[in-house]
PDB file of C-alpha atoms in Angstrom:
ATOM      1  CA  UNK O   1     -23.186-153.500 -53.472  1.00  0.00           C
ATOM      2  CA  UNK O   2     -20.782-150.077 -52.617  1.00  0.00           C
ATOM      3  CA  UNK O   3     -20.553-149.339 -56.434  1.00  0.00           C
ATOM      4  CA  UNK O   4     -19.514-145.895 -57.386  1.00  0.00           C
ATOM      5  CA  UNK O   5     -18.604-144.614 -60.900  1.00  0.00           C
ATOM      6  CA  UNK O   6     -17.104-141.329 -61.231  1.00  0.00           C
ATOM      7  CA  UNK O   7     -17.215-139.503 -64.758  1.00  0.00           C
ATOM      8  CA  UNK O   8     -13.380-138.681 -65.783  1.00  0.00           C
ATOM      9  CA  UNK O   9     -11.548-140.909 -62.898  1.00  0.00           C
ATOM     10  CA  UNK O  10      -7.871-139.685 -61.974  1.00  0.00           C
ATOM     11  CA  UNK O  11      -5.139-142.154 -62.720  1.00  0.00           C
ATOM     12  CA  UNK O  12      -1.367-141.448 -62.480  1.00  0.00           C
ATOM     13  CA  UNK O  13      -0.186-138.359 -63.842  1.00  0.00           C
ATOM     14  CA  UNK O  14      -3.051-136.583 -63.662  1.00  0.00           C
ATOM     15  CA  UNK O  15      -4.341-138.612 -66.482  1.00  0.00           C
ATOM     16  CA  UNK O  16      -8.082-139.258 -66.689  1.00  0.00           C
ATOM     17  CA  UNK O  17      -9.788-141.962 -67.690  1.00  0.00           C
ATOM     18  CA  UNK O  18     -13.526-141.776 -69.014  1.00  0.00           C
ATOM     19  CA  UNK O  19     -15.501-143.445 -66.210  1.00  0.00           C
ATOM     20  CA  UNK O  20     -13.845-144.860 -62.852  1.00  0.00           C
ATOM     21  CA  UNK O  21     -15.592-148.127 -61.426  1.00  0.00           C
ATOM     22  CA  UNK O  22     -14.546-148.336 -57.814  1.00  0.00           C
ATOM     23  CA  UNK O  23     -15.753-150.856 -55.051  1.00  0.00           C
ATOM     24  CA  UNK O  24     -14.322-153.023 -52.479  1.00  0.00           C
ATOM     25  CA  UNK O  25     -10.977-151.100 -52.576  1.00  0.00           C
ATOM     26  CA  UNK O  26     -10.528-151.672 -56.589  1.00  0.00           C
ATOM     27  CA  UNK O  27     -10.902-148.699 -59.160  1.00  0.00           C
ATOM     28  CA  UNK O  28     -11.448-150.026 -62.519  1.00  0.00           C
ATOM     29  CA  UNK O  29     -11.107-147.504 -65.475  1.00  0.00           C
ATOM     30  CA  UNK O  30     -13.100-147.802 -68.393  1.00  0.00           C
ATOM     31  CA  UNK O  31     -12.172-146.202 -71.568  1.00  0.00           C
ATOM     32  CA  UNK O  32     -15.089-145.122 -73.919  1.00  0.00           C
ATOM     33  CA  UNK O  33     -14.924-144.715 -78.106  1.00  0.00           C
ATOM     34  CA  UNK O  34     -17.349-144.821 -80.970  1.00  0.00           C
ATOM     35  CA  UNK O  35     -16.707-147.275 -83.655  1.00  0.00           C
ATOM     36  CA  UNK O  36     -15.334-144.083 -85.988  1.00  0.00           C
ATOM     37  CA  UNK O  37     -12.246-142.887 -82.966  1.00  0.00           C
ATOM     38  CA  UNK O  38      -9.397-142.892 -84.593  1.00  0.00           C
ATOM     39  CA  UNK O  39      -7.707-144.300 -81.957  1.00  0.00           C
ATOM     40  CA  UNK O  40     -10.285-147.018 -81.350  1.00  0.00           C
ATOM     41  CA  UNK O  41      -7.699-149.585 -82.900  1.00  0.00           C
ATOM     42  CA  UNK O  42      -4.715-148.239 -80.637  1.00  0.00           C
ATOM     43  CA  UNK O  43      -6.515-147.378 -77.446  1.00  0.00           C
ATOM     44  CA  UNK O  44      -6.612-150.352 -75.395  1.00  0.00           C
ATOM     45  CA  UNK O  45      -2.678-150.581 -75.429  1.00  0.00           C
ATOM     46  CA  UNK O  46      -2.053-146.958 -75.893  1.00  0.00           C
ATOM     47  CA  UNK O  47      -4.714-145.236 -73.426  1.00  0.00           C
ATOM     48  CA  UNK O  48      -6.317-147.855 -71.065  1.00  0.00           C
ATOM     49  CA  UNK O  49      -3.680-149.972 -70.900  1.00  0.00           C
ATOM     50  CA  UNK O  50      -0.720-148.003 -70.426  1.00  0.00           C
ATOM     51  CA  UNK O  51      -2.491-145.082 -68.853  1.00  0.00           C
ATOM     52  CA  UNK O  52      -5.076-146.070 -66.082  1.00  0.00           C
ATOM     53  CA  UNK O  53      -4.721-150.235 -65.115  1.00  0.00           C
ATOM     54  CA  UNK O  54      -1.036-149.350 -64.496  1.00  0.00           C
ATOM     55  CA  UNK O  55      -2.713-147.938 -60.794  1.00  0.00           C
ATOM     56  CA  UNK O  56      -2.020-150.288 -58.083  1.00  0.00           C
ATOM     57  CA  UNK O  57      -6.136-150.275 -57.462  1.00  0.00           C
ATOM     58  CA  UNK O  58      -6.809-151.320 -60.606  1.00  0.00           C
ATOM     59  CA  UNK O  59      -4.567-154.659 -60.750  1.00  0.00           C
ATOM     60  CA  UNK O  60      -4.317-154.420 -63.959  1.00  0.00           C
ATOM     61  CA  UNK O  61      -8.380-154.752 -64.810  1.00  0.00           C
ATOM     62  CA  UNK O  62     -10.235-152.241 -66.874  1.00  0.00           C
ATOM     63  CA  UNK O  63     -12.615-151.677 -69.825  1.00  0.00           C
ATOM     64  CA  UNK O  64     -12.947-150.919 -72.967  1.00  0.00           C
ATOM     65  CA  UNK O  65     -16.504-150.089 -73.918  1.00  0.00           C
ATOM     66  CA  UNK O  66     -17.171-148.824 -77.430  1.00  0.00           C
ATOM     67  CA  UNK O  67     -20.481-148.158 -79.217  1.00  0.00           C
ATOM     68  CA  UNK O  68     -21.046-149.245 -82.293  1.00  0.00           C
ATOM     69  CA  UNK O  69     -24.251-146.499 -84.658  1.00  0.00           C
ATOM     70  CA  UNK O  70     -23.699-148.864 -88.340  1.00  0.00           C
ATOM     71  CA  UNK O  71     -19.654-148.917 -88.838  1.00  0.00           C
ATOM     72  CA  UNK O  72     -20.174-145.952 -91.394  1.00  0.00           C
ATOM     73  CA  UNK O  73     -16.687-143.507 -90.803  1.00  0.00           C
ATOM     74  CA  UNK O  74     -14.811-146.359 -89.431  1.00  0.00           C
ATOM     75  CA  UNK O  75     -10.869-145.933 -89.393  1.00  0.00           C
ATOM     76  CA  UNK O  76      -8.749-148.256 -91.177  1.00  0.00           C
ATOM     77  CA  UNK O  77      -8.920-151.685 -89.144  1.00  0.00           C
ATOM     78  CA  UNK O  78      -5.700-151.698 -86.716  1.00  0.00           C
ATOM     79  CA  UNK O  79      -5.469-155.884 -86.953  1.00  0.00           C
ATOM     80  CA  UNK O  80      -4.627-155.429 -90.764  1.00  0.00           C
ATOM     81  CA  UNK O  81      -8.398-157.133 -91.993  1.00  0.00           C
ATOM     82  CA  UNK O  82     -11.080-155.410 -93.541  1.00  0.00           C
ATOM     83  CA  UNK O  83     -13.456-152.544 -91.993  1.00  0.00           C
ATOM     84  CA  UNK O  84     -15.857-155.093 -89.547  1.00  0.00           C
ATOM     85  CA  UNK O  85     -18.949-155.162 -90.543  1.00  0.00           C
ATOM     86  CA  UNK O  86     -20.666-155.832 -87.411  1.00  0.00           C
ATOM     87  CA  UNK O  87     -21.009-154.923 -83.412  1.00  0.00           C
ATOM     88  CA  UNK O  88     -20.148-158.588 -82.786  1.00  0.00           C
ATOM     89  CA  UNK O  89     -17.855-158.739 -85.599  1.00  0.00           C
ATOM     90  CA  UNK O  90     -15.761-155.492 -83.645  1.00  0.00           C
ATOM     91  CA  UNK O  91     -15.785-157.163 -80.582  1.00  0.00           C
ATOM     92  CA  UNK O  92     -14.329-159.932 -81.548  1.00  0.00           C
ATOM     93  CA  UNK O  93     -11.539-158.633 -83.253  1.00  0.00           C
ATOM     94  CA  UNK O  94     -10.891-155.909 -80.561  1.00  0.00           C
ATOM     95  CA  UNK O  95     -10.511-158.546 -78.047  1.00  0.00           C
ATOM     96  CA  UNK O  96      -7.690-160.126 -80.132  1.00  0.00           C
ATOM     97  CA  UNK O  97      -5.903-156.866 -79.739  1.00  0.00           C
ATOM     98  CA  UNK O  98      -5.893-156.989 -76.087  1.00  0.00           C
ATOM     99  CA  UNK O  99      -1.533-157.934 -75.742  1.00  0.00           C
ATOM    100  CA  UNK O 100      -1.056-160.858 -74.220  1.00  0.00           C
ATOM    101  CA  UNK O 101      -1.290-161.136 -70.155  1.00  0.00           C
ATOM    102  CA  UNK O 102      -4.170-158.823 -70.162  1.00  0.00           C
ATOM    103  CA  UNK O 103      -6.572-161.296 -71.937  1.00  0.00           C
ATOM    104  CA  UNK O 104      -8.336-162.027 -68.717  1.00  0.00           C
ATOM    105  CA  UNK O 105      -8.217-158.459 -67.685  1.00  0.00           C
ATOM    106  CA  UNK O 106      -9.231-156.427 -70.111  1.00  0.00           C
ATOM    107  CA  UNK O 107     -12.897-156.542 -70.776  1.00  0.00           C
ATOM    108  CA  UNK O 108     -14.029-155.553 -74.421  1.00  0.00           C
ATOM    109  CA  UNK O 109     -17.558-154.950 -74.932  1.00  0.00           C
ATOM    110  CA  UNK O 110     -19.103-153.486 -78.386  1.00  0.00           C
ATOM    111  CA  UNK O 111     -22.694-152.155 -77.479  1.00  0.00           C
ATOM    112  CA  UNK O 112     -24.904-151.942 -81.033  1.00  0.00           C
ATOM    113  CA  UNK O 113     -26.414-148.705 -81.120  1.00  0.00           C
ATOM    114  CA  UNK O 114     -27.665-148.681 -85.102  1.00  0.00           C
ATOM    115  CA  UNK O 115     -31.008-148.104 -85.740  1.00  0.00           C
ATOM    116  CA  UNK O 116     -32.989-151.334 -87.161  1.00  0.00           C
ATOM    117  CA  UNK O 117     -36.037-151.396 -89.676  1.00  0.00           C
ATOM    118  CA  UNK O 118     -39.216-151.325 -88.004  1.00  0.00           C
ATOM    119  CA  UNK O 119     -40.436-155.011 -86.702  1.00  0.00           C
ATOM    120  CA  UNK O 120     -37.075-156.159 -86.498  1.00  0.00           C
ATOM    121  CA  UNK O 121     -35.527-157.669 -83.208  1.00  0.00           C
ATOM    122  CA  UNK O 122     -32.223-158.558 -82.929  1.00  0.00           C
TER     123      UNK O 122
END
């Protein structure tokens, strides 16, 4: 499929995202936090956003890919609501953040790292 990723992609002004997608002529960045960043809340606007989908190769796509080990150490919840409670829960409410224009750009995904009791399955 001609799919490269490249750890700490270059974007304009010598700023550097933390993985760059590239294939077919695009270069996607994707932007990586865990669930207790304290910048999780701000860093789709403030880093992926207005940092790396800027680039003419990206057209404006990217990714923000966080991973979620229980919610314990979160920061105060950016969208004004309680602490979430879940991966899913994160997601969702991350992907309301994304500003407007960008909705079908901007790809949010919460991976749920937490360790489980033994026998269960999500």
């Amino acid at each position: 499929m001609s799919v490269s990723a490249e750890p700490e992609g270059r974007y304009a002004d010598e700023k550097r995202a933390d993985i760059k997608v590239s294939s077919q002529g695009y270069h996607i960045p994707i932007e990586i936090k865990r669930e207790m960043h304290r910048g999780l809340w701000s860093a789709i606007s403030n880093q992926l956003i207005a940092r790396y989908t800027r680039e003419l190769v990206s057209d404006g796509y990217g990714i923000f890919l966080v991973f979620w080990f229980g919610g314990t150490g979160q920061p105060v919840a950016g969208d004004g609501g309680t602490k979430p409670k879940t991966a899913t829960e994160l997601q969702e409410r991350l992907q309301r953040t994304v500003p407007a224009g960008y909705e079908h750009k901007i790809a949010v995904l919460v991976v749920d790292c937490s360790l489980r009791p033994a026998g269960k399955v999500k």
